[in-house]
Amino acid sequence: MALTLLSHEVSDLCIGKPPLRCLSVATATVADAIAALKSSDEPYLTVWSCNHDETTDDNDKCECLGKICMADVICYLSKFDNNVLSLSSAFDESVSVLLPKSRSLVVHVQSSCNLIEAIDLIIKGAQNLIVPIQTKSITKRRQQQKLLTRNVVVSLTNTTSTTHKNSRQFCWITQEDIIRFLLDSISVFSPLPSLSISDLGVINSTHTILAVDYYSSAASAVSAISRAILDNVSVAVVDKGCDQEDPCMALIGEISPMTLACCDETAVAAVATLSAGDLMSYIDGSGPPESLVGVVRNRLEDKGMVGLISLIDSLSLSSGSSSDEESPAGRTRITSSYGRSVSSAARMARKSVAIVCNRKSSLMAVMIQAIAHRVSYVWVIDEDGCLIGMVTFVDILKLFREFLDGEN
């Protein structure tokens, strides 16, 4: 049974996957990235380097350098001085400034890459595996029709795109895709799924450093948010209490990069003025509460943050006439008072309420919990609600990998 599972290739996980939306690192700016993200129902875009040489048949000239979302934009803009000129110049920078400097989160693989190799790449730090889409040969006329349609779409949406060599297309495999696939053959890993996460030793406490106090400034959480993007997790918002001798950190909620990805760039104003606890409320659900919108505006004025005030005013004007649009997929779009247009389904799927379990939770229960909430981790708390750690998809894949090694 295990051998059958391991014989699968990543192409088996690519069925029905849409082509990735792309930005060119050579031409796209931060402003282009923001516009492209706002026009998409997907939270992420990929950034590519495509150096096409007509004199060679080398097909490996297209390389995905990484992925970006609005959380990357918000963290990037938070580093700038709050004056008009500084923020204006930030939007003109290359999209490459949004990519992580420490390591790449994406890895290219061939469609023939087997499942065990894919799991090893995820364990080593990859969040997404870039896979070429295998297409049947089509006539030249149909190729021309597709190219014409694509050019019209790009023109209408006013987004930056990059064309791959020989019109190749790519999709990606996520950690969640692999976990879902393994869940269909979960009996292979018996008895692991029925055991508690404590007994299996998969509770990871290293990520507890990604925690901020509920009453601390949201600005102090920016570095932790950037780290959370790299680790594909979230930042815990905790109440450390007044007792210095009590190590308990009560888990209140979380600041999730995926929740920030449903905001627009003006969320940087909330980061600059609110507490971590208030930021959770600001980015939660279908849009910021009007009371907090007013608080942010007043504090910007009190602190003389003219750059952020100008940014908010310009976007408020541009979004005023587009509060109720119809998405290309036919879903009603909603636009908050701060302009980020996303599908209502995507917005409501992201909440600041932390998904939790306890030490006695079974591995199977934790896997289903994470998949049901579209997250790659579950927080672990004790009976008093104190944060112990988390279980991530990577931790689970390491456990399964060790089990398969023992079977061979």
XYZ file of C-alpha atoms in Angstrom:
408
model
C 0.000 0.000 0.000
C 2.802 2.407 0.898
C 4.634 1.606 -2.349
C 1.483 2.407 -4.337
C 1.171 5.745 -2.573
C 4.811 6.651 -3.205
C 4.529 5.776 -6.885
C 2.347 8.815 -7.498
C 3.825 11.839 -9.276
C 3.099 15.500 -8.633
C 1.225 15.621 -11.938
C -1.472 13.555 -10.181
C -2.021 16.531 -7.867
C -2.130 19.049 -10.725
C -5.385 17.898 -12.296
C -7.694 20.897 -12.619
C -5.106 23.361 -11.348
C -5.352 26.794 -13.037
C -2.270 28.456 -14.571
C -0.379 30.789 -12.259
C -0.804 34.531 -12.640
C 2.601 36.085 -13.165
C 4.530 39.326 -12.858
C 7.836 40.023 -14.581
C 10.672 40.936 -12.244
C 12.257 42.897 -15.091
C 9.390 45.363 -15.562
C 6.884 45.179 -12.697
C 6.929 47.686 -9.846
C 5.388 47.587 -6.393
C 2.501 49.667 -7.777
C 2.007 47.093 -10.557
C 1.949 44.296 -7.985
C -0.694 46.096 -5.904
C -2.882 46.665 -8.973
C -2.543 43.030 -10.036
C -3.372 41.743 -6.557
C -6.458 43.940 -6.366
C -7.721 42.651 -9.715
C -7.359 39.030 -8.647
C -9.547 36.832 -6.477
C -6.436 34.865 -5.517
C -4.301 36.115 -2.609
C -0.944 35.345 -4.257
C 0.871 36.258 -7.462
C 4.116 34.748 -8.708
C 7.170 36.761 -9.790
C 9.206 35.437 -12.719
C 12.489 36.002 -14.484
C 12.100 35.077 -18.142
C 15.163 35.598 -20.341
C 14.084 34.386 -23.766
C 16.798 33.811 -26.360
C 15.431 33.013 -29.810
C 18.735 31.419 -30.862
C 18.490 28.578 -28.359
C 15.999 25.827 -27.661
C 16.693 25.931 -23.936
C 13.313 25.779 -22.176
C 14.689 26.462 -18.716
C 14.984 30.217 -19.071
C 11.766 30.904 -17.186
C 12.255 30.847 -13.435
C 9.736 31.613 -10.705
C 11.573 33.733 -8.135
C 8.865 33.671 -5.508
C 5.331 34.631 -4.576
C 3.843 37.788 -3.117
C 0.611 38.826 -1.419
C -0.763 42.006 0.091
C 0.763 41.078 3.458
C 4.204 41.443 1.827
C 3.186 44.896 0.562
C 1.950 45.990 3.997
C 5.140 44.853 5.736
C 7.240 46.581 3.065
C 5.407 49.914 3.299
C 5.581 49.828 7.104
C 9.340 50.355 6.883
C 9.097 53.793 5.266
C 9.007 57.233 6.805
C 5.512 58.649 6.888
C 5.989 61.434 4.373
C 4.531 61.772 0.906
C 7.822 61.603 -1.037
C 9.106 58.550 0.795
C 5.911 56.549 0.284
C 5.627 57.678 -3.331
C 9.107 56.397 -4.127
C 8.302 53.080 -2.420
C 5.607 52.343 -5.013
C 8.075 52.882 -7.858
C 10.533 50.248 -6.636
C 10.920 46.913 -8.438
C 8.545 44.148 -7.375
C 11.670 42.219 -6.313
C 11.759 44.224 -3.052
C 8.659 42.286 -1.948
C 10.387 38.919 -2.258
C 12.033 37.355 0.804
C 15.792 37.831 0.945
C 16.650 34.822 3.120
C 15.299 31.971 1.010
C 12.936 31.156 -1.824
C 9.529 29.801 -0.905
C 8.989 28.167 -4.300
C 10.872 25.350 -6.024
C 10.641 24.169 -9.628
C 9.982 20.470 -10.180
C 9.163 18.357 -13.213
C 5.697 16.858 -13.531
C 7.355 13.434 -13.153
C 8.674 14.320 -9.680
C 7.456 11.609 -7.314
C 5.491 12.245 -4.156
C 8.287 11.401 -1.733
C 10.616 13.897 -3.441
C 7.893 16.539 -3.200
C 7.462 15.857 0.525
C 11.232 16.182 1.050
C 11.228 19.597 -0.672
C 8.389 20.814 1.561
C 10.229 19.603 4.658
C 13.322 21.520 3.526
C 11.399 24.795 3.401
C 9.452 25.031 0.142
C 5.889 26.297 0.456
C 4.961 25.763 -3.186
C 6.246 23.466 -5.930
C 6.110 24.965 -9.430
C 5.000 22.348 -11.964
C 4.739 22.739 -15.769
C 1.196 22.117 -16.988
C 1.055 19.230 -19.428
C -1.154 20.150 -22.380
C -2.116 18.269 -25.502
C -0.829 19.596 -28.823
C -3.238 22.022 -30.457
C -3.370 23.621 -33.853
C -1.552 26.831 -34.677
C -4.873 28.567 -35.243
C -6.078 27.706 -31.728
C -2.754 28.882 -30.297
C -3.198 32.229 -32.035
C -6.773 32.508 -30.758
C -5.619 31.833 -27.190
C -2.830 34.395 -27.511
C -5.292 37.012 -28.828
C -7.728 36.306 -25.985
C -4.945 36.533 -23.404
C -3.740 39.864 -24.801
C -7.285 41.257 -24.668
C -7.695 40.114 -21.052
C -4.345 41.651 -20.045
C -5.308 44.892 -21.757
C -8.691 45.053 -20.037
C -7.466 44.223 -16.547
C -4.454 46.538 -16.820
C -2.204 44.082 -15.008
C 1.436 43.288 -15.620
C 2.105 39.840 -17.070
C 4.996 37.817 -18.372
C 4.912 35.302 -21.211
C 6.808 32.057 -20.746
C 8.981 30.521 -23.440
C 6.993 28.522 -26.016
C 3.788 29.707 -24.278
C 4.360 27.247 -21.456
C 2.110 27.439 -18.436
C 2.735 26.475 -14.837
C 0.692 25.646 -11.769
C 1.787 25.031 -8.218
C 1.382 22.392 -5.537
C 0.871 23.607 -1.966
C 1.473 21.978 1.397
C -2.293 21.668 1.737
C -2.539 19.824 -1.595
C -0.110 17.162 -0.373
C -1.833 16.807 3.015
C -5.222 16.423 1.294
C -3.779 13.803 -1.030
C -2.293 11.839 1.861
C -5.551 12.115 3.793
C -7.235 10.062 1.052
C -4.807 7.215 1.877
C -4.544 7.859 5.599
C -4.886 4.151 6.489
C -1.366 3.658 5.098
C -0.028 5.504 8.146
C -1.977 3.531 10.765
C -1.870 3.806 13.759
C -0.486 7.371 13.636
C -3.764 9.153 12.758
C -5.505 7.891 15.893
C -2.707 8.819 18.298
C -2.562 12.139 20.161
C -0.274 14.877 18.950
C 1.407 14.841 22.356
C 2.221 11.134 22.149
C 3.505 11.605 18.580
C 5.741 14.514 19.610
C 4.616 16.802 16.785
C 3.820 19.851 18.926
C 6.216 22.513 17.708
C 7.132 25.135 20.308
C 9.670 27.052 18.199
C 6.941 29.200 16.636
C 5.727 30.480 20.004
C 8.303 33.252 19.571
C 5.939 34.627 16.923
C 3.709 36.126 19.586
C 2.844 39.712 20.473
C 1.031 41.079 23.481
C -2.573 42.140 22.891
C -1.851 45.659 24.152
C 1.460 46.183 22.334
C 1.652 48.312 19.204
C 0.837 46.604 15.934
C 3.986 48.155 14.468
C 6.045 46.002 16.828
C 4.564 42.900 15.168
C 5.770 43.700 11.630
C 8.972 41.680 11.896
C 7.019 38.750 13.338
C 4.504 38.988 10.477
C 7.341 38.893 7.949
C 8.714 35.790 9.660
C 5.239 34.231 9.694
C 5.024 34.665 5.914
C 8.300 32.761 5.560
C 7.132 29.971 7.863
C 3.571 29.815 6.474
C 2.062 30.401 9.921
C 0.553 33.335 11.853
C 1.475 35.614 14.726
C -0.208 34.755 18.020
C -1.823 37.632 19.906
C -1.563 36.831 23.610
C -2.269 38.245 27.042
C 0.869 37.828 29.137
C -0.886 38.915 32.328
C 0.580 40.852 35.234
C 2.254 37.984 37.065
C 5.880 38.004 35.966
C 6.473 34.587 37.521
C 3.632 32.972 35.572
C 4.906 31.922 32.106
C 1.368 31.442 30.780
C 0.514 33.371 27.622
C -3.251 33.243 27.090
C -4.017 32.955 23.388
C -6.481 35.681 22.374
C -6.323 35.449 18.588
C -3.890 35.800 15.711
C -2.617 38.173 13.053
C -2.594 36.033 9.942
C -0.738 36.942 6.729
C -3.665 35.417 4.857
C -6.074 37.762 6.620
C -3.820 40.711 5.788
C -3.789 39.459 2.189
C -7.517 40.305 2.020
C -6.809 43.940 2.926
C -5.407 46.689 0.742
C -2.215 48.690 1.158
C -3.871 51.261 3.426
C -3.881 48.644 6.197
C -0.365 49.946 6.805
C -2.069 52.934 8.449
C -3.755 50.605 10.931
C -0.418 48.914 11.621
C 1.140 52.311 12.307
C -1.543 53.505 14.738
C -3.360 50.601 16.412
C -2.512 48.031 19.056
C -2.093 44.391 18.059
C -5.488 43.603 19.564
C -7.228 46.382 17.653
C -5.460 45.357 14.445
C -7.088 41.923 14.758
C -10.510 43.596 14.779
C -9.543 45.938 11.959
C -8.580 43.180 9.500
C -11.161 40.617 10.618
C -14.137 39.526 8.541
C -15.748 41.705 5.881
C -14.003 44.989 6.648
C -12.805 47.311 9.402
C -15.355 48.637 11.931
C -16.206 52.270 11.303
C -15.194 53.112 14.861
C -11.646 51.860 14.237
C -11.492 53.604 10.875
C -12.118 56.847 12.719
C -9.516 56.025 15.354
C -6.894 55.363 12.683
C -7.674 58.648 10.917
C -7.508 60.686 14.130
C -4.208 59.147 15.227
C -2.669 59.714 11.799
C -3.571 63.386 12.080
C -2.352 63.616 15.682
C 1.016 62.086 14.692
C 1.306 64.185 11.538
C 1.607 61.119 9.271
C 0.869 63.056 6.109
C 2.134 60.335 3.791
C -0.368 57.772 5.037
C -3.167 60.357 5.146
C -2.486 61.181 1.495
C -2.459 57.472 0.595
C -5.814 56.840 2.273
C -7.418 59.913 0.725
C -6.273 59.019 -2.796
C -7.603 55.468 -2.523
C -10.869 56.559 -0.937
C -11.523 58.795 -3.928
C -10.652 56.126 -6.479
C -12.767 53.424 -4.805
C -15.824 55.521 -4.064
C -17.557 54.670 -7.332
C -16.831 50.938 -7.287
C -18.290 49.654 -4.044
C -20.397 46.942 -5.671
C -18.736 45.286 -8.640
C -19.293 41.929 -10.246
C -16.256 39.704 -10.370
C -15.291 37.848 -13.575
C -16.470 34.639 -11.941
C -19.892 36.118 -11.268
C -19.417 36.523 -7.519
C -20.361 39.750 -5.812
C -17.338 41.714 -4.747
C -17.220 43.890 -1.685
C -15.058 46.927 -1.198
C -14.295 48.151 2.275
C -13.912 51.806 3.082
C -10.227 51.222 2.489
C -10.616 50.015 -1.060
C -9.480 46.332 -1.179
C -11.806 44.514 -3.586
C -11.989 40.781 -2.951
C -14.596 38.084 -3.336
C -16.944 37.917 -0.363
C -16.173 34.197 -0.022
C -12.454 34.889 0.265
C -12.975 37.669 2.784
C -15.288 35.720 5.078
C -13.004 32.680 4.992
C -10.347 34.673 6.832
C -10.837 35.401 10.504
C -8.601 36.521 13.342
C -9.994 33.799 15.612
C -7.212 31.286 16.218
C -7.854 27.647 15.315
C -6.886 25.620 18.395
C -6.588 22.082 19.709
C -5.168 20.482 22.875
C -2.425 17.987 23.633
C -4.854 15.064 23.545
C -6.240 15.867 20.102
C -5.632 13.094 17.591
C -3.451 13.699 14.556
C -6.411 12.968 12.290
C -8.563 15.554 14.048
C -5.860 18.218 13.732
C -5.376 17.510 10.011
C -9.102 17.810 9.327
C -9.301 20.960 11.449
C -6.533 22.669 9.483
C -7.924 21.673 6.097
C -11.465 22.725 7.023
C -10.234 26.214 7.944
C -7.764 26.459 5.031
C -4.740 26.977 7.271
C -1.432 25.130 7.426
C -1.222 24.937 11.228
C -3.287 24.581 14.389
C -2.418 26.273 17.689
C -2.066 24.030 20.754
C -3.312 25.322 24.113
C -3.648 23.824 27.591
C -6.730 23.612 29.830
C -6.310 27.256 30.903
C -6.073 28.562 27.342
C -2.313 29.120 27.580
C -0.307 28.796 24.401
C 1.854 25.666 24.215
C 2.854 25.644 20.567
C 1.447 24.589 17.222
C 1.237 21.678 14.825
C 2.092 22.559 11.227
C 1.714 20.691 7.960
C 5.514 20.473 7.806
C 5.596 18.775 11.224
C 2.984 16.272 10.010
C 4.867 15.589 6.775
C 8.070 14.961 8.752
C 6.198 12.422 10.852
C 4.784 10.655 7.775
C 8.200 10.691 6.098
C 9.819 8.992 9.087
C 7.018 6.421 9.133
C 7.541 5.608 5.453
C 11.298 5.239 6.002
C 10.566 2.721 8.721
C 8.284 0.770 6.400
C 11.004 0.368 3.741
